Coordinates of C-alpha atoms and ligand atoms in Angstrom, one line a residue:
X1 CA 0.0 0.0 0.0
X2 CA 1.0 3.6 -0.4
X3 CA 1.1 6.3 2.3
X4 CA 2.1 9.9 2.0
X5 CA 4.8 11.4 4.3
X6 CA 5.6 15.1 4.0
X7 CA 4.2 15.2 0.5
X8 CA 6.1 12.1 -0.7
X9 CA 4.4 8.7 -1.5
X10 CA 6.1 5.7 0.1
X11 CA 5.4 2.0 0.2
X12 CA 4.2 0.4 3.5
X13 CA 3.1 -3.1 4.3
X14 CA -0.2 -4.2 5.8
X15 CA 0.1 -4.5 9.6
X16 CA 3.2 -2.3 9.9
X17 CA 3.4 0.4 12.5
X18 CA 4.0 3.9 11.0
X19 CA 7.2 4.3 13.0
X20 CA 8.8 1.2 11.4
X21 CA 8.0 2.5 8.0
X22 CA 9.4 6.0 8.8
X23 CA 12.6 4.5 10.2
X24 CA 13.0 2.2 7.2
X25 CA 12.6 5.2 4.9
X26 CA 15.2 7.2 6.8
X27 CA 12.9 9.8 8.5
X28 CA 14.4 11.1 11.7
X29 CA 11.7 10.3 14.4
X30 CA 12.7 10.6 18.0
X31 CA 11.8 7.8 20.4
X32 CA 12.4 7.1 24.0
X33 CA 10.2 4.1 24.9
X34 CA 10.3 2.2 21.6
X35 CA 11.9 -1.3 21.5
X36 CA 12.4 -2.8 18.1
X37 CA 10.6 -6.1 17.7
X38 CA 8.3 -5.5 20.7
X39 CA 4.8 -4.3 21.0
X40 CA 4.6 -0.5 21.4
X41 CA 3.8 1.0 24.8
X42 CA 3.2 4.6 23.7
X43 CA 4.6 5.8 27.0
X44 CA 6.9 8.7 26.0
X45 CA 5.0 10.5 23.2
X46 CA 8.1 12.0 21.6
X47 CA 7.4 10.1 18.4
X48 CA 4.2 12.0 17.6
X49 CA 3.3 13.0 14.1
X50 CA 0.4 15.0 12.5
X51 CA -2.1 12.8 10.7
X52 CA -4.5 14.3 8.2
X53 CA -8.1 14.1 9.4
X54 CA -7.1 13.6 13.1
X55 CA -7.6 16.4 15.6
X56 CA -4.8 15.1 17.9
X57 CA -1.2 14.3 17.2
X58 CA -0.7 10.5 17.0
X59 CA 2.2 8.4 18.4
X60 CA 3.8 6.9 15.3
X61 CA 5.1 3.8 17.2
X62 CA 1.6 2.6 17.9
X63 CA -0.2 3.7 14.7
X64 CA -0.9 0.9 12.2
X65 CA -0.6 2.1 8.6
X66 CA -3.6 2.3 6.4
X67 CA -3.7 2.9 2.7
X68 CA -3.8 6.7 1.8
X69 CA -2.6 7.8 5.3
X70 CA -1.2 11.3 5.1
X71 CA 1.4 12.3 7.7
X72 CA 3.6 15.2 8.6
X73 CA 6.6 14.4 10.6
X74 CA 8.2 17.8 11.3
X75 CA 5.4 20.4 11.1
X76 CA 5.7 23.3 13.6
X77 CA 3.0 21.7 15.7
X78 CA 4.8 18.4 15.8
X79 CA 8.1 20.0 16.7
X80 CA 6.6 22.1 19.4
X81 CA 4.8 19.1 20.9
X82 CA 8.0 17.1 21.0
X83 CA 9.8 20.0 22.6
X84 CA 7.1 20.3 25.3
X85 CA 7.2 16.5 26.0
X86 CA 11.0 16.8 26.5
X87 CA 10.6 19.9 28.7
X88 CA 8.0 18.1 30.9
X89 CA 10.3 15.1 31.2
X90 CA 13.1 17.5 32.3
X91 CA 10.7 19.0 34.8
X92 CA 11.0 15.9 37.1
X93 CA 14.6 15.2 36.1
X94 CA 17.6 16.5 38.2
X95 CA 20.1 18.9 36.6
X96 CA 22.8 16.4 37.2
X97 CA 24.2 16.1 33.6
X98 CA 27.7 17.3 34.6
X99 CA 28.1 14.5 37.0
X100 CA 26.0 11.8 35.4
X101 CA 27.7 8.6 34.3
X102 CA 25.6 8.5 31.1
X103 CA 27.0 11.8 30.0
X104 CA 27.2 12.1 26.2
X105 CA 25.3 8.8 25.8
X106 CA 22.0 10.1 27.4
X107 CA 19.2 10.0 24.8
X108 CA 17.1 12.5 26.8
X109 CA 19.9 15.1 26.9
X110 CA 20.5 14.5 23.1
X111 CA 16.9 15.2 22.4
X112 CA 16.8 18.2 24.6
X113 CA 19.7 19.7 22.6
X114 CA 18.2 18.7 19.3
X115 CA 14.8 20.3 20.1
X116 CA 16.4 23.5 21.5
X117 CA 15.6 23.0 25.1
X118 CA 18.0 25.6 26.6
X119 CA 16.3 26.5 29.8
X120 CA 14.1 25.0 32.4
X121 CA 10.4 25.7 31.5
X122 CA 8.7 23.8 34.3
X123 CA 9.9 24.0 37.9
X124 CA 11.9 21.0 39.1
X125 CA 9.9 18.6 41.2
X126 CA 12.0 16.0 42.9
X127 CA 10.4 12.7 43.5
X128 CA 12.8 12.3 46.4
X129 CA 13.8 8.7 45.8
X130 CA 17.2 7.4 46.9
X131 CA 19.7 5.9 44.6
X132 CA 20.1 2.1 44.9
X133 CA 23.8 1.4 45.0
X134 CA 23.4 -2.0 46.7
X135 CA 23.9 -4.1 43.6
X136 CA 27.4 -5.2 42.7
X137 CA 26.7 -4.7 39.0
X138 CA 23.9 -2.3 38.5
X139 CA 23.2 1.1 40.1
X140 CA 19.7 2.6 39.9
X141 CA 19.0 6.3 40.2
X142 CA 15.2 6.6 40.1
X143 CA 15.4 10.4 40.1
X144 CA 16.7 10.2 36.5
X145 CA 14.0 7.7 35.4
X146 CA 11.6 9.0 32.8
X147 CA 9.3 6.0 33.2
X148 CA 9.7 4.8 29.6
X149 CA 9.3 1.2 30.9
X150 CA 11.9 -0.3 28.6
X151 CA 13.9 -1.9 31.5
X152 CA 10.7 -3.5 32.9
X153 CA 9.8 -5.0 29.5
X154 CA 13.3 -6.3 28.8
X155 CA 13.6 -7.8 32.2
X156 CA 10.1 -9.3 32.0
X157 CA 9.6 -10.2 28.3
X158 CA 13.1 -10.8 27.0
X159 CA 14.9 -12.2 30.1
X160 CA 11.8 -13.4 31.9
X161 CA 13.4 -12.5 35.2
X162 CA 10.8 -9.9 36.1
X163 CA 12.7 -8.5 39.0
X164 CA 11.7 -4.8 38.4
X165 CA 8.3 -3.3 37.7
X166 CA 6.2 -0.1 38.0
X167 CA 5.0 0.7 41.5
X168 CA 3.0 3.5 43.1
X169 CA 0.7 5.8 41.0
X170 CA 0.6 9.2 39.4
X171 CA 3.5 11.5 40.3
X172 CA 4.8 8.9 42.7
X173 CA 5.2 6.3 40.0
X174 CA 8.5 4.6 40.0
X175 CA 10.4 1.5 38.9
X176 CA 11.3 -0.7 41.8
X177 CA 12.0 -4.3 42.8
X178 CA 9.3 -6.4 44.6
X179 CA 8.5 -4.8 48.1
X180 CA 10.7 -1.9 47.1
X181 CA 13.7 -4.0 48.1
X182 CA 17.2 -3.2 47.0
X183 CA 18.6 -4.8 43.9
X184 CA 21.2 -6.9 45.7
X185 CA 18.4 -8.8 47.6
X186 CA 16.2 -9.1 44.5
X187 CA 16.1 -11.8 41.9
X188 CA 18.2 -9.6 39.5
X189 CA 20.9 -11.7 37.8
X190 CA 23.0 -8.7 36.9
X191 CA 22.8 -9.2 33.1
X192 CA 22.6 -5.5 32.4
X193 CA 20.2 -5.8 29.6
X194 CA 18.0 -3.2 31.2
X195 CA 21.1 -0.9 31.3
X196 CA 21.6 -1.2 27.5
X197 CA 18.0 0.0 26.8
X198 CA 17.7 2.7 29.4
X199 CA 17.7 6.1 27.6
X200 CA 19.0 8.0 30.6
X201 CA 21.4 7.6 33.5
X202 CA 18.7 5.9 35.7
X203 CA 20.4 2.5 35.2
X204 CA 24.1 2.2 34.9
X205 CA 26.9 -0.3 35.7
X206 CA 28.4 0.0 39.2
X207 CA 31.4 2.1 38.1
X208 CA 34.8 0.7 38.9
X209 CA 36.9 3.3 37.1
X210 CA 38.1 5.1 40.3
X211 CA 39.0 1.7 41.9
X212 CA 41.1 0.8 38.9
X213 CA 42.9 4.1 39.0
X214 CA 43.6 3.6 42.7
X215 CA 45.0 0.1 41.9
X216 CA 47.3 1.5 39.2
X217 CA 48.6 4.2 41.7
X218 CA 49.0 1.7 44.5
X219 CA 52.4 0.3 43.5
X220 CA 50.8 -3.2 43.1
X221 CA 51.6 -5.4 40.1
X222 CA 48.4 -4.7 38.2
X223 CA 47.5 -7.1 35.4
X224 CA 44.8 -6.6 32.8
X225 CA 42.9 -9.4 30.9
X226 CA 40.4 -8.7 28.2
X227 CA 37.5 -10.9 27.1
X228 CA 37.0 -12.1 23.5
X229 CA 34.1 -9.8 22.7
X230 CA 35.8 -6.6 23.9
X231 CA 38.3 -6.1 21.1
X232 CA 35.6 -6.2 18.4
X233 CA 33.4 -3.7 20.1
X234 CA 35.7 -1.2 21.9
X235 CA 36.4 0.6 18.6
X236 CA 32.8 1.8 18.4
X237 CA 33.5 4.1 21.3
X238 CA 36.2 5.8 19.2
X239 CA 34.2 6.1 16.0
X240 CA 35.8 3.1 14.3
X241 CA 33.7 0.8 12.0
X242 CA 31.4 -1.8 13.6
X243 CA 33.2 -5.0 14.3
X244 CA 36.7 -3.6 13.8
X245 CA 39.2 -5.7 15.8
X246 CA 41.2 -3.2 18.0
X247 CA 43.1 -5.9 19.9
X248 CA 46.5 -4.4 19.3
X249 CA 45.5 -0.8 20.1
X250 CA 43.7 -1.9 23.3
X251 CA 46.8 -3.8 24.5
X252 CA 49.0 -0.8 23.9
X253 CA 46.5 1.5 25.6
X254 CA 46.4 -0.7 28.7
X255 CA 50.2 -0.7 28.9
X256 CA 50.3 3.0 28.5
X257 CA 48.0 3.3 31.5
X258 CA 50.4 1.4 33.6
X259 CA 49.2 -2.2 33.6
X260 CA 52.3 -4.3 34.1
X261 CA 51.1 -7.2 32.0
X262 CA 48.2 -7.5 29.5
X263 CA 46.7 -11.0 29.0
X264 CA 44.0 -12.3 26.7
X265 CA 41.1 -14.0 28.5
X266 CA 40.7 -16.1 25.3
X267 CA 43.7 -18.1 26.5
X268 CA 41.5 -19.0 29.5
X269 CA 38.6 -19.7 27.2
X270 CA 40.9 -22.4 25.7
X271 CA 41.6 -23.5 29.3
X272 CA 37.9 -23.6 30.0
X273 CA 37.4 -25.8 27.0
X274 CA 40.0 -28.3 28.1
X275 CA 38.3 -28.6 31.5
X276 CA 34.7 -28.4 30.2
X277 CA 35.2 -30.8 27.2
X278 CA 36.9 -33.2 29.6
X279 CA 34.0 -32.9 32.0
X280 CA 31.6 -33.6 29.2
X281 CA 33.6 -36.5 27.9
X282 CA 33.6 -37.9 31.5
X283 CA 29.9 -37.4 31.9
X284 CA 29.3 -39.2 28.6
X285 CA 31.6 -42.1 29.4
X286 CA 30.1 -42.5 32.9
X287 CA 26.6 -42.0 31.7
X288 CA 26.2 -38.9 34.0
X289 CA 22.9 -37.1 34.2
X290 CA 22.2 -35.1 31.0
X291 CA 22.3 -32.4 30.0
X292 CA 25.5 -30.6 31.0
X293 CA 25.0 -26.8 31.0
X294 CA 27.9 -24.4 30.4
X295 CA 28.8 -22.2 33.3
X296 CA 30.9 -19.4 31.7
X297 CA 28.0 -16.8 32.0
X298 CA 27.5 -15.5 35.5
X299 CA 24.1 -14.1 34.6
X300 CA 22.9 -17.5 33.6
X301 CA 24.5 -19.3 36.6
X302 CA 22.7 -17.0 39.0
X303 CA 19.5 -17.4 37.0
X304 CA 19.7 -21.2 37.4
X305 CA 20.6 -21.0 41.1
X306 CA 17.6 -18.7 41.7
X307 CA 14.9 -20.1 39.5
X308 CA 15.9 -23.8 38.8
X309 CA 17.9 -24.8 41.9
X310 CA 16.9 -28.5 41.2
X311 CA 19.2 -28.4 38.1
X312 CA 22.3 -27.1 39.8
X313 CA 24.0 -30.6 39.4
X314 CA 23.6 -30.2 35.6
X315 CA 25.9 -27.1 35.6
X316 CA 29.5 -27.6 34.6
X317 CA 31.7 -27.0 37.6
X318 CA 34.1 -24.9 35.5
X319 CA 34.7 -21.4 36.6
X320 CA 34.3 -18.8 33.9
X321 CA 37.4 -18.0 31.8
X322 CA 38.4 -14.7 33.5
X323 CA 38.1 -16.4 36.9
X324 CA 40.3 -19.3 35.7
X325 CA 42.9 -16.8 34.4
X326 CA 42.9 -14.8 37.6
X327 CA 43.5 -18.1 39.5
X328 CA 46.5 -19.1 37.4
X329 CA 47.9 -15.6 37.4
X330 CA 47.9 -15.6 41.2
X331 CA 49.4 -19.1 41.4
X332 CA 51.5 -20.3 38.4
X333 CA 52.4 -16.9 37.0
X334 CA 53.1 -15.3 40.4
X335 CA 55.5 -18.2 41.2
X336 CA 57.2 -18.1 37.8
X337 CA 57.7 -14.3 38.0
X338 CA 58.7 -14.3 41.7
X339 CA 55.8 -12.0 42.7
X340 CA 53.9 -12.4 46.0
X341 CA 50.3 -13.0 44.9
X342 CA 49.1 -10.6 47.5
X343 CA 50.9 -7.9 45.5
X344 CA 49.1 -8.7 42.3
X345 CA 45.8 -7.0 41.3
X346 CA 43.9 -8.6 38.4
X347 CA 41.6 -6.3 36.4
X348 CA 39.4 -8.0 33.9
X349 CA 37.8 -6.1 31.0
X350 CA 34.5 -7.7 30.1
X351 CA 31.5 -7.0 27.9
X352 CA 29.5 -7.8 30.9
X353 CA 28.0 -6.3 34.1
X354 CA 27.4 -9.7 35.8
X355 CA 31.2 -10.3 36.1
X356 CA 31.2 -7.6 38.7
X357 CA 29.0 -9.8 40.8
X358 CA 30.8 -13.0 39.9
X359 CA 34.3 -11.8 41.1
X360 CA 32.9 -11.3 44.6
X361 CA 31.3 -14.7 44.9
X362 CA 32.8 -16.5 47.8
X363 CA 32.6 -19.8 45.8
X364 CA 35.2 -18.4 43.4
X365 CA 37.9 -18.1 46.0
X366 CA 39.8 -21.3 45.2
X367 CA 43.1 -20.1 46.6
X368 CA 43.9 -17.6 49.3
X369 CA 42.9 -14.6 47.2
X370 CA 40.1 -13.5 45.0
X371 CA 40.9 -14.6 41.5
X372 CA 39.9 -11.3 40.0
X373 CA 40.1 -8.0 41.9
X374 CA 38.2 -5.6 39.7
X375 CA 36.0 -5.9 36.6
X376 CA 35.5 -3.1 34.0
X377 CA 32.9 -3.1 31.2
X378 CA 33.9 -2.3 27.6
X379 CA 32.3 1.1 28.1
X380 CA 34.3 1.8 31.3
X381 CA 37.6 0.9 29.5
X382 CA 36.8 3.5 26.8
X383 CA 36.3 6.1 29.4
X384 CA 39.5 5.1 31.2
X385 CA 41.4 5.4 27.9
X386 CA 40.0 8.9 27.5
X387 CA 40.9 9.9 31.1
X388 CA 44.5 8.9 30.4
X389 CA 44.5 11.1 27.3
X390 CA 45.5 8.2 25.0
X391 CA 45.2 8.9 21.3
X392 CA 43.5 5.5 20.8
X393 CA 43.2 5.4 17.1
X394 CA 46.8 6.4 16.5
X395 CA 48.6 4.4 19.2
X396 CA 51.1 1.8 17.9
X397 CA 49.5 -1.6 18.2
X398 CA 51.2 -4.4 20.2
X399 CA 50.6 -8.0 21.3
X400 CA 49.4 -9.3 24.6
X401 CA 52.0 -10.7 27.0
X402 CA 53.0 -14.3 27.2
X403 CA 52.3 -16.8 28.3
X404 CA 48.6 -15.9 28.6
X405 CA 48.5 -13.9 25.4
X406 CA 48.5 -17.0 23.2
X407 CA 45.1 -18.2 22.2
X408 CA 43.4 -20.4 19.6
X409 CA 40.6 -19.3 17.2
X410 CA 38.3 -21.4 19.3
X411 CA 39.0 -19.3 22.4
X412 CA 38.1 -16.1 20.5
X413 CA 34.6 -17.2 19.3
X414 CA 33.5 -17.6 23.0
X415 CA 32.2 -14.0 22.6
X416 CA 29.3 -15.0 20.3
X417 CA 26.4 -17.2 21.1
X418 CA 27.3 -20.8 20.0
X419 CA 31.0 -20.1 20.2
X420 CA 31.5 -22.1 23.4
X421 CA 29.6 -25.0 21.9
X422 CA 31.6 -24.9 18.7
X423 CA 34.9 -24.7 20.6
X424 CA 33.9 -27.5 23.0
X425 CA 32.8 -29.8 20.2
X426 CA 36.2 -29.3 18.4
X427 CA 38.0 -30.4 21.5
X428 CA 35.6 -33.0 22.8
X429 CA 35.9 -34.8 19.4
X430 CA 39.7 -34.8 19.7
X431 CA 39.6 -36.0 23.3
X432 CA 37.2 -38.8 22.6
X433 CA 38.6 -40.0 19.2
X434 CA 42.2 -38.8 19.2
X435 CA 41.4 -37.2 15.8
X436 CA 40.7 -33.6 14.7
X437 CA 37.3 -32.8 13.1
X438 CA 37.5 -32.7 9.4
X439 CA 35.3 -29.5 9.3
X440 CA 35.9 -27.1 12.2
X441 CA 33.1 -24.7 11.2
X442 CA 29.8 -25.7 12.9
X443 CA 27.3 -23.6 11.0
X444 CA 24.2 -24.8 12.9
X445 CA 25.3 -23.2 16.2
X446 CA 26.3 -19.9 14.7
X447 CA 24.1 -16.8 14.3
X448 CA 21.9 -14.6 16.6
X449 CA 18.9 -16.9 16.9
X450 CA 18.0 -17.3 20.5
X451 CA 17.5 -21.1 20.2
X452 CA 19.7 -23.3 18.1
X453 CA 19.7 -27.0 18.1
X454 CA 22.1 -29.4 16.5
X455 CA 23.6 -32.9 16.7
X456 CA 27.2 -33.9 16.6
X457 CA 28.6 -37.4 16.2
X458 CA 31.6 -37.9 18.4
X459 CA 33.3 -41.2 18.7
X460 CA 30.4 -43.0 17.1
X461 CA 27.9 -41.5 19.6
X462 CA 25.3 -39.0 18.6
X463 CA 25.3 -36.0 21.0
X464 CA 22.3 -33.7 21.1
X465 CA 23.2 -30.0 21.5
X466 CA 21.3 -26.8 22.3
X467 CA 22.5 -23.2 22.2
X468 CA 20.4 -20.7 24.0
X469 CA 20.8 -17.0 24.4
X470 CA 18.6 -14.6 26.3
X471 CA 17.2 -15.9 29.5
X472 CA 13.6 -16.0 28.3
X473 CA 14.7 -18.6 25.8
X474 CA 16.6 -20.5 28.5
X475 CA 13.5 -20.5 30.7
X476 CA 11.3 -21.9 27.9
X477 CA 13.8 -24.6 27.3
X478 CA 14.2 -25.6 30.9
X479 CA 10.5 -25.7 31.4
X480 CA 10.2 -28.1 28.4
X481 CA 13.2 -30.1 29.7
X482 CA 11.4 -30.5 33.0
X483 CA 8.3 -31.7 31.3
X484 CA 10.3 -34.2 29.2
X485 CA 9.5 -32.3 26.0
X486 CA 13.2 -31.5 25.2
X487 CA 16.3 -33.7 25.3
X488 CA 19.9 -32.6 25.2
X489 CA 23.3 -33.8 26.2
X490 CA 25.1 -30.5 26.2
X491 CA 23.6 -27.0 26.4
X492 CA 25.3 -23.6 26.1
X493 CA 23.4 -20.8 27.7
X494 CA 24.3 -17.1 27.5
X495 CA 22.2 -14.6 29.4
X496 CA 22.4 -11.9 26.9
X497 CA 20.6 -12.3 23.5
X498 CA 23.3 -13.2 21.0
X499 CA 25.9 -13.8 23.7
X500 CA 28.6 -11.5 25.0
X501 CA 28.8 -9.5 21.8
X502 CA 25.5 -8.1 23.0
X503 CA 26.5 -8.0 26.7
X504 CA 25.2 -5.6 29.3
X505 CA 28.6 -3.8 29.4
X506 CA 29.0 -3.2 25.7
X507 CA 29.0 0.2 23.9
X508 CA 25.5 1.7 23.8
X509 CA 24.5 1.5 20.2
X510 CA 21.5 2.7 18.2
X511 CA 22.8 0.7 15.2
X512 CA 21.0 -2.6 15.0
X513 CA 23.9 -4.1 12.9
X514 CA 26.4 -3.6 15.8
X515 CA 25.8 -7.0 17.4
X516 CA 25.9 -9.0 14.2
X517 CA 29.0 -7.2 13.0
X518 CA 30.8 -7.9 16.3
X519 CA 30.0 -11.6 16.0
X520 CA 31.0 -11.7 12.3
X521 CA 34.4 -10.2 13.3
X522 CA 35.0 -13.0 15.9
X523 CA 34.3 -15.7 13.3
X524 CA 36.6 -14.0 10.9
X525 CA 39.4 -13.8 13.4
X526 CA 38.9 -17.6 14.0
X527 CA 38.9 -18.5 10.4
X528 CA 42.2 -16.6 9.8
X529 CA 43.9 -18.2 12.8
X530 CA 46.6 -20.9 12.4
X531 CA 45.6 -22.7 15.6
X532 CA 41.8 -23.0 15.8
X533 CA 41.4 -25.7 18.5
X534 CA 41.9 -25.1 22.2
X535 CA 43.9 -28.3 22.8
X536 CA 46.6 -27.1 20.3
X537 CA 47.4 -23.9 22.3
X538 CA 51.1 -24.3 23.0
X539 CA 51.1 -22.1 26.1
X540 CA 48.2 -24.1 27.5
X541 CA 50.0 -27.4 27.0
X542 CA 53.0 -25.9 28.9
X543 CA 50.7 -24.8 31.7
X544 CA 49.4 -28.3 32.1
X545 CA 52.8 -29.9 31.8
X546 CA 54.6 -27.6 34.2
X547 CA 51.8 -26.8 36.7
X548 CA 48.3 -28.1 36.4
X549 CA 49.0 -31.7 35.5
X550 CA 45.9 -32.8 33.6
X551 CA 42.4 -31.5 33.0
X552 CA 40.2 -32.3 36.0
X553 CA 43.3 -33.1 38.0
X554 CA 43.7 -32.1 41.6
X555 CA 45.2 -28.7 40.9
X556 CA 42.6 -27.9 38.3
X557 CA 39.9 -29.0 40.7
X558 CA 41.2 -26.6 43.3
X559 CA 41.9 -23.6 41.1
X560 CA 39.6 -23.8 38.1
X561 CA 36.4 -25.4 39.4
X562 CA 33.7 -24.2 41.7
X563 CA 30.4 -25.0 43.3
X564 CA 27.0 -23.4 43.2
X565 CA 24.2 -22.8 45.6
X566 CA 20.4 -22.6 45.6
X567 CA 19.5 -19.0 46.3
X568 CA 16.8 -18.1 48.8
X569 CA 15.2 -14.7 48.6
X570 CA 17.3 -13.3 51.4
X571 CA 20.6 -13.9 49.6
X572 CA 19.5 -13.5 46.0
Ligands
SF4_601 S1 20.2 -6.7 35.3 FE1 19.0 -8.2 34.1 S2 17.9 -9.3 35.7 FE2 18.6 -7.4 36.6 S3 17.0 -5.9 36.4 FE3 18.3 -5.7 34.7 S4 17.4 -7.0 33.1 FE4 16.5 -7.6 35.0
SF4_602 S1 15.0 3.1 34.6 FE1 15.5 3.8 32.5 S2 14.6 2.2 31.1 FE2 13.7 2.0 33.1 S3 11.8 3.2 33.0 FE3 13.4 4.5 33.9 S4 14.3 5.6 32.2 FE4 13.1 3.9 31.3
SF4_603 S1 26.1 -13.4 28.0 FE1 28.2 -12.6 28.4 S2 27.9 -10.5 28.8 FE2 25.9 -11.4 29.1 S3 25.8 -11.9 31.3 FE3 26.6 -13.7 30.2 S4 28.9 -13.5 30.3 FE4 28.0 -11.5 30.8
FES604 S1 8.4 6.0 21.1 FE1 6.4 6.2 20.6 S2 5.4 6.8 22.4 FE2 7.5 6.5 23.0

């Protein structure tokens, strides 16, 4: 069908919402509550347009197109209405922009500038609600909340955690946890997906920038490690193309800041695969209880502990890769370099907010020290680079330090949903048959679909595999599993839709292609790699020969494996 926008005829499809058509055709329509792919809520009203024959302005996100619809997107009336909406939102918003963590990424501030809001039109009315800084991963500042409802919908409809909701009425309306409890005692799993959609600074990661600066000034031997998905997304913060691998630039920047050594967490992803594939092989040989769930995503682990405690035995006992690397840095590396482990501080740079919670889990303390001392998100690293005045785009690239700078292609693809599965199958095949897979690429588990199922034949046995991303998909799968409607031997679960490339700590992006470009970059890095299987990583072989012994051995058990606990409401 045809509709007319600003005097121009354009094509639209039956059932489409006007906003989708306008966006596709490149019209610049502001939105604050719109979530692509989800039903419109019509909460913010900044997307209004003038529709011929209608007395009132209409919200384009919730207006289904009809043949012959005539619309004006930027008439004086529309522009003034949008400006008034923004001014009203600013009326109950603190003038905190100078000190706000969201700073130049705030969508409300950007719209205020765009629509020429230069002074306060309505008196400030504080809602007088305290900040919630109780959570290890997420900080909530309800005063900055514009009640767009995106966080509630993502937590409820995408993640199916439902730990936050609207409460109170009228001017007192707010977003809160059940019984107005603090986030640290709620069922929040720290995934940060709400943070990625919040248009203001009302939801942010629990900032660790000052703590890292203090560590760097402390005289300690401060070591950095970076997760696979960080190098393919950090460049976005510096205006580089989507999916650009900035590994070398990032390593040099970290050194310039004063980190004594920079390691690649992908090395520990290889280590995780050795331990996890061995665990899977053992379970298969000993006819253990299927399925085995991956355990490298702390958001998923907390979700299972909270909502499906009866399945805790199905979780791999492997720590996540950055915890494993922290543990070997403070044991093997410390001894090798003659450094007292208490003088080492490990900072991990992750695409993730849940890692901030994970590093403090008492169950992670295999040795005398915490494996990882501080965890930064990709976004925080970008800010730290700017604080240090580093000319990121023009710095001379360099390589990560040895021995933990060496990695396989399999270790790098951990950052995309399906990557852990693909890496594990490559190594499990070798461990069970003594032979390499003829074809390393495992197409069925690649891509951004939230549920992927596949089969692999390893050592003559058919193994049923499932790859789930987004906790809502995990929930549906677990429910079916409990009812006997699903069967699987090995299941990879990532809390964030699409995996860590779309993690809660990744750059805020309005570009829908960002996540797929980050994932594409990881697979490209893998395919160009000489060593593409974890078990062929030479530094890893040395680590086992000189220190760990063998996968699932006593030292590995002590340093690299952990336990889980069912979570009651009080310690959720
Ligand atoms: S961090 Fe995840 S679980 Fe917690 S409130 Fe946000 S979306 Fe929900
Ligand atoms: S916290 Fe953020 S995402 Fe949630 S309702 Fe408020 S402004 Fe919207
Ligand atoms: S999917 Fe990745 S980024 Fe998201 S919670 Fe899990 S580990 Fe963190
Ligand atoms: S984006 Fe349409 S009402 Fe908010």
